[in-house]
Tab-separated table of C-alpha atoms in Angstrom:
chain	number	residue	atom	x	y	z
B	1	MET	CA	100.399	66.785	111.531
B	2	LYS	CA	97.312	64.949	110.497
B	3	ARG	CA	94.862	63.852	113.157
B	4	LYS	CA	95.185	60.316	114.430
B	5	ASP	CA	91.698	59.706	115.830
B	6	TYR	CA	89.860	59.297	112.508
B	7	LEU	CA	87.616	56.326	111.761
B	8	SER	CA	89.066	53.126	110.312
B	9	TRP	CA	87.448	51.837	107.123
B	10	ASP	CA	85.735	49.097	109.137
B	11	GLU	CA	84.318	51.644	111.603
B	12	TYR	CA	83.143	53.859	108.779
B	13	PHE	CA	81.401	51.158	106.744
B	14	MET	CA	79.869	49.390	109.748
B	15	GLY	CA	78.581	52.798	110.835
B	16	VAL	CA	76.957	53.201	107.418
B	17	ALA	CA	75.420	49.707	107.727
B	18	LYS	CA	74.051	50.578	111.176
B	19	LEU	CA	72.645	53.839	109.850
B	20	ALA	CA	70.972	51.975	106.957
B	21	GLY	CA	69.426	49.576	109.475
B	22	MET	CA	67.791	52.516	111.204
B	23	ARG	CA	65.568	52.883	108.093
B	24	SER	CA	63.925	49.526	108.851
B	25	LYS	CA	60.382	49.699	110.171
B	26	ASP	CA	60.654	46.253	111.760
B	27	PRO	CA	59.800	46.733	115.442
B	28	GLY	CA	61.932	43.761	116.515
B	29	THR	CA	65.081	43.650	114.418
B	30	GLN	CA	66.697	46.391	112.362
B	31	VAL	CA	69.445	45.111	110.102
B	32	GLY	CA	71.561	47.174	107.733
B	33	ALA	CA	74.090	46.304	105.039
B	34	CYS	CA	76.693	48.236	103.076
B	35	ILE	CA	78.522	46.857	100.025
B	36	VAL	CA	81.975	48.286	99.392
B	37	SER	CA	84.395	47.953	96.480
B	38	ALA	CA	87.963	46.687	96.876
B	39	ASP	CA	89.125	50.327	96.816
B	40	ASN	CA	86.759	51.364	99.654
B	41	LYS	CA	83.970	53.000	97.664
B	42	ILE	CA	80.365	52.463	98.784
B	43	LEU	CA	78.495	50.603	96.052
B	44	SER	CA	75.127	49.936	97.664
B	45	MET	CA	73.181	49.789	100.921
B	46	GLY	CA	70.110	47.982	102.171
B	47	TYR	CA	67.954	47.294	105.186
B	48	ASN	CA	65.332	44.722	106.111
B	49	GLY	CA	61.803	45.516	104.973
B	50	PHE	CA	59.021	44.575	102.613
B	51	PRO	CA	59.500	44.577	98.826
B	52	ILE	CA	58.717	47.755	96.893
B	53	GLY	CA	54.970	48.112	96.441
B	54	CYS	CA	54.096	45.993	99.491
B	55	SER	CA	52.697	48.309	102.132
B	56	ASP	CA	54.341	48.048	105.521
B	57	ASP	CA	50.959	49.017	106.965
B	58	GLU	CA	49.198	46.040	105.371
B	59	PHE	CA	51.707	43.223	105.908
B	60	PRO	CA	52.367	41.721	109.355
B	61	TRP	CA	55.345	42.654	111.520
B	62	GLU	CA	54.707	39.922	114.109
B	63	ARG	CA	57.410	37.384	114.953
B	64	GLU	CA	54.921	34.777	116.102
B	65	ALA	CA	51.344	33.947	115.174
B	66	GLU	CA	49.087	30.911	115.122
B	67	ASP	CA	49.661	30.725	111.379
B	68	GLU	CA	53.183	31.493	110.059
B	69	PHE	CA	51.440	33.204	107.131
B	70	ASP	CA	50.586	35.979	109.578
B	71	THR	CA	54.212	36.651	110.589
B	72	LYS	CA	56.790	38.882	108.915
B	73	TYR	CA	59.036	36.007	107.822
B	74	PRO	CA	57.423	35.044	104.503
B	75	TYR	CA	57.451	38.693	103.381
B	76	VAL	CA	60.516	40.594	104.624
B	77	THR	CA	63.504	41.054	102.331
B	78	HIS	CA	66.770	40.936	104.266
B	79	SER	CA	69.210	43.840	104.204
B	80	GLU	CA	71.923	41.879	102.378
B	81	LEU	CA	69.601	40.901	99.530
B	82	ASN	CA	68.216	44.442	99.344
B	83	ALA	CA	71.755	45.838	99.071
B	84	ILE	CA	72.607	43.365	96.301
B	85	LEU	CA	69.377	44.084	94.406
B	86	ASN	CA	69.743	47.862	94.889
B	87	TYR	CA	73.126	47.854	93.120
B	88	ARG	CA	72.849	49.086	89.539
B	89	GLY	CA	76.505	49.288	88.573
B	90	GLY	CA	77.190	45.844	87.101
B	91	SER	CA	79.348	43.282	88.851
B	92	LEU	CA	79.934	43.047	92.605
B	93	ALA	CA	82.857	40.661	92.075
B	94	GLY	CA	85.502	41.174	94.741
B	95	ALA	CA	83.363	43.472	96.896
B	96	LYS	CA	83.004	43.417	100.696
B	97	LEU	CA	79.722	43.360	102.601
B	98	TYR	CA	79.357	45.028	105.985
B	99	VAL	CA	76.251	43.799	107.795
B	100	THR	CA	74.931	44.284	111.302
B	101	LEU	CA	73.677	40.671	111.681
B	102	PHE	CA	75.316	37.518	110.296
B	103	PRO	CA	73.600	36.554	107.018
B	104	CYS	CA	71.137	33.669	106.802
B	105	ASN	CA	71.648	30.805	104.349
B	106	GLU	CA	69.385	32.387	101.723
B	107	CYS	CA	71.357	35.636	101.807
B	108	ALA	CA	74.609	33.630	101.738
B	109	LYS	CA	73.522	32.166	98.410
B	110	ALA	CA	72.924	35.654	96.981
B	111	ILE	CA	76.237	36.889	98.418
B	112	ILE	CA	78.107	34.015	96.777
B	113	GLN	CA	76.302	34.346	93.448
B	114	SER	CA	76.911	38.103	93.320
B	115	GLY	CA	80.685	37.673	93.656
B	116	ILE	CA	81.107	39.329	97.055
B	117	LYS	CA	84.322	37.965	98.562
B	118	GLU	CA	84.236	39.109	102.197
B	119	VAL	CA	81.538	39.568	104.848
B	120	ILE	CA	82.181	41.678	107.948
B	121	TYR	CA	79.418	41.228	110.522
B	122	ASP	CA	78.668	42.946	113.812
B	123	CYS	CA	76.409	40.425	115.572
B	124	ASP	CA	76.126	36.640	115.325
B	125	LYS	CA	73.325	36.031	117.832
B	126	TYR	CA	71.808	33.235	115.722
B	127	ALA	CA	75.113	31.334	115.337
B	128	GLU	CA	73.606	28.073	116.595
B	129	THR	CA	70.675	28.056	114.162
B	130	LEU	CA	70.547	25.776	111.140
B	131	SER	CA	70.281	28.827	108.875
B	132	VAL	CA	73.527	30.432	110.064
B	133	LYS	CA	75.412	27.135	110.265
B	134	ALA	CA	74.396	26.453	106.649
B	135	SER	CA	75.368	30.009	105.693
B	136	LYS	CA	78.883	29.575	107.091
B	137	ARG	CA	79.251	26.195	105.394
B	138	LEU	CA	78.193	27.675	102.053
B	139	MET	CA	80.547	30.655	102.352
B	140	ARG	CA	83.513	28.485	103.367
B	141	ALA	CA	82.865	26.156	100.412
B	142	ALA	CA	82.635	29.098	97.997
B	143	GLY	CA	85.709	30.885	99.335
B	144	VAL	CA	83.833	33.852	100.798
B	145	ALA	CA	85.718	35.068	103.858
B	146	TYR	CA	83.804	36.254	106.904
B	147	ARG	CA	84.951	37.921	110.071
B	148	ALA	CA	83.537	39.664	113.085
B	149	TYR	CA	83.680	43.439	113.151
B	150	SER	CA	86.252	44.566	115.692
B	151	ARG	CA	85.599	47.797	117.520
B	152	THR	CA	88.590	49.920	118.439
B	153	GLY	CA	87.111	50.836	121.806
B	154	ARG	CA	87.867	54.512	121.387
B	155	VAL	CA	85.183	57.131	121.690
B	156	VAL	CA	84.625	59.196	118.583
B	157	ARG	CA	83.058	62.584	119.127
B	158	MET	CA	80.850	63.782	116.333
B	159	GLU	CA	80.188	67.476	115.900
B	160	PHE	CA	77.959	69.143	113.338
């Protein structure tokens, strides 16, 4: 008999997204993303951080400053966009995106344009912001499905 306590695809891919997020050097928010094909193959991953060539020791990580220019927001690339830009295999049409935080409106545009058809998110703590409300409106209009990640509640023991 095969074992019955193996990970579901959702658990597996959200775990990969969470692991990718652990690469982020952002002291406040670590977000990870994993793009998956329709036949459950990992296509790309990403996490939030500065663009290649922009030193994370020279750019600000602050959330607030007197001048917004001195915060992280004008500089950080979100995990979803990084995952899309990291993909080198051609089209992402029909793919799924697993992400640890619901995408902002700017990432929603990239998701739509790339052909991703479903977003599975773990956290929606900014649901009441203009950015996330606009994101959901854009995805609904474009036919991109989104749903909350559902944990099974079972404990999985990992051994190495």
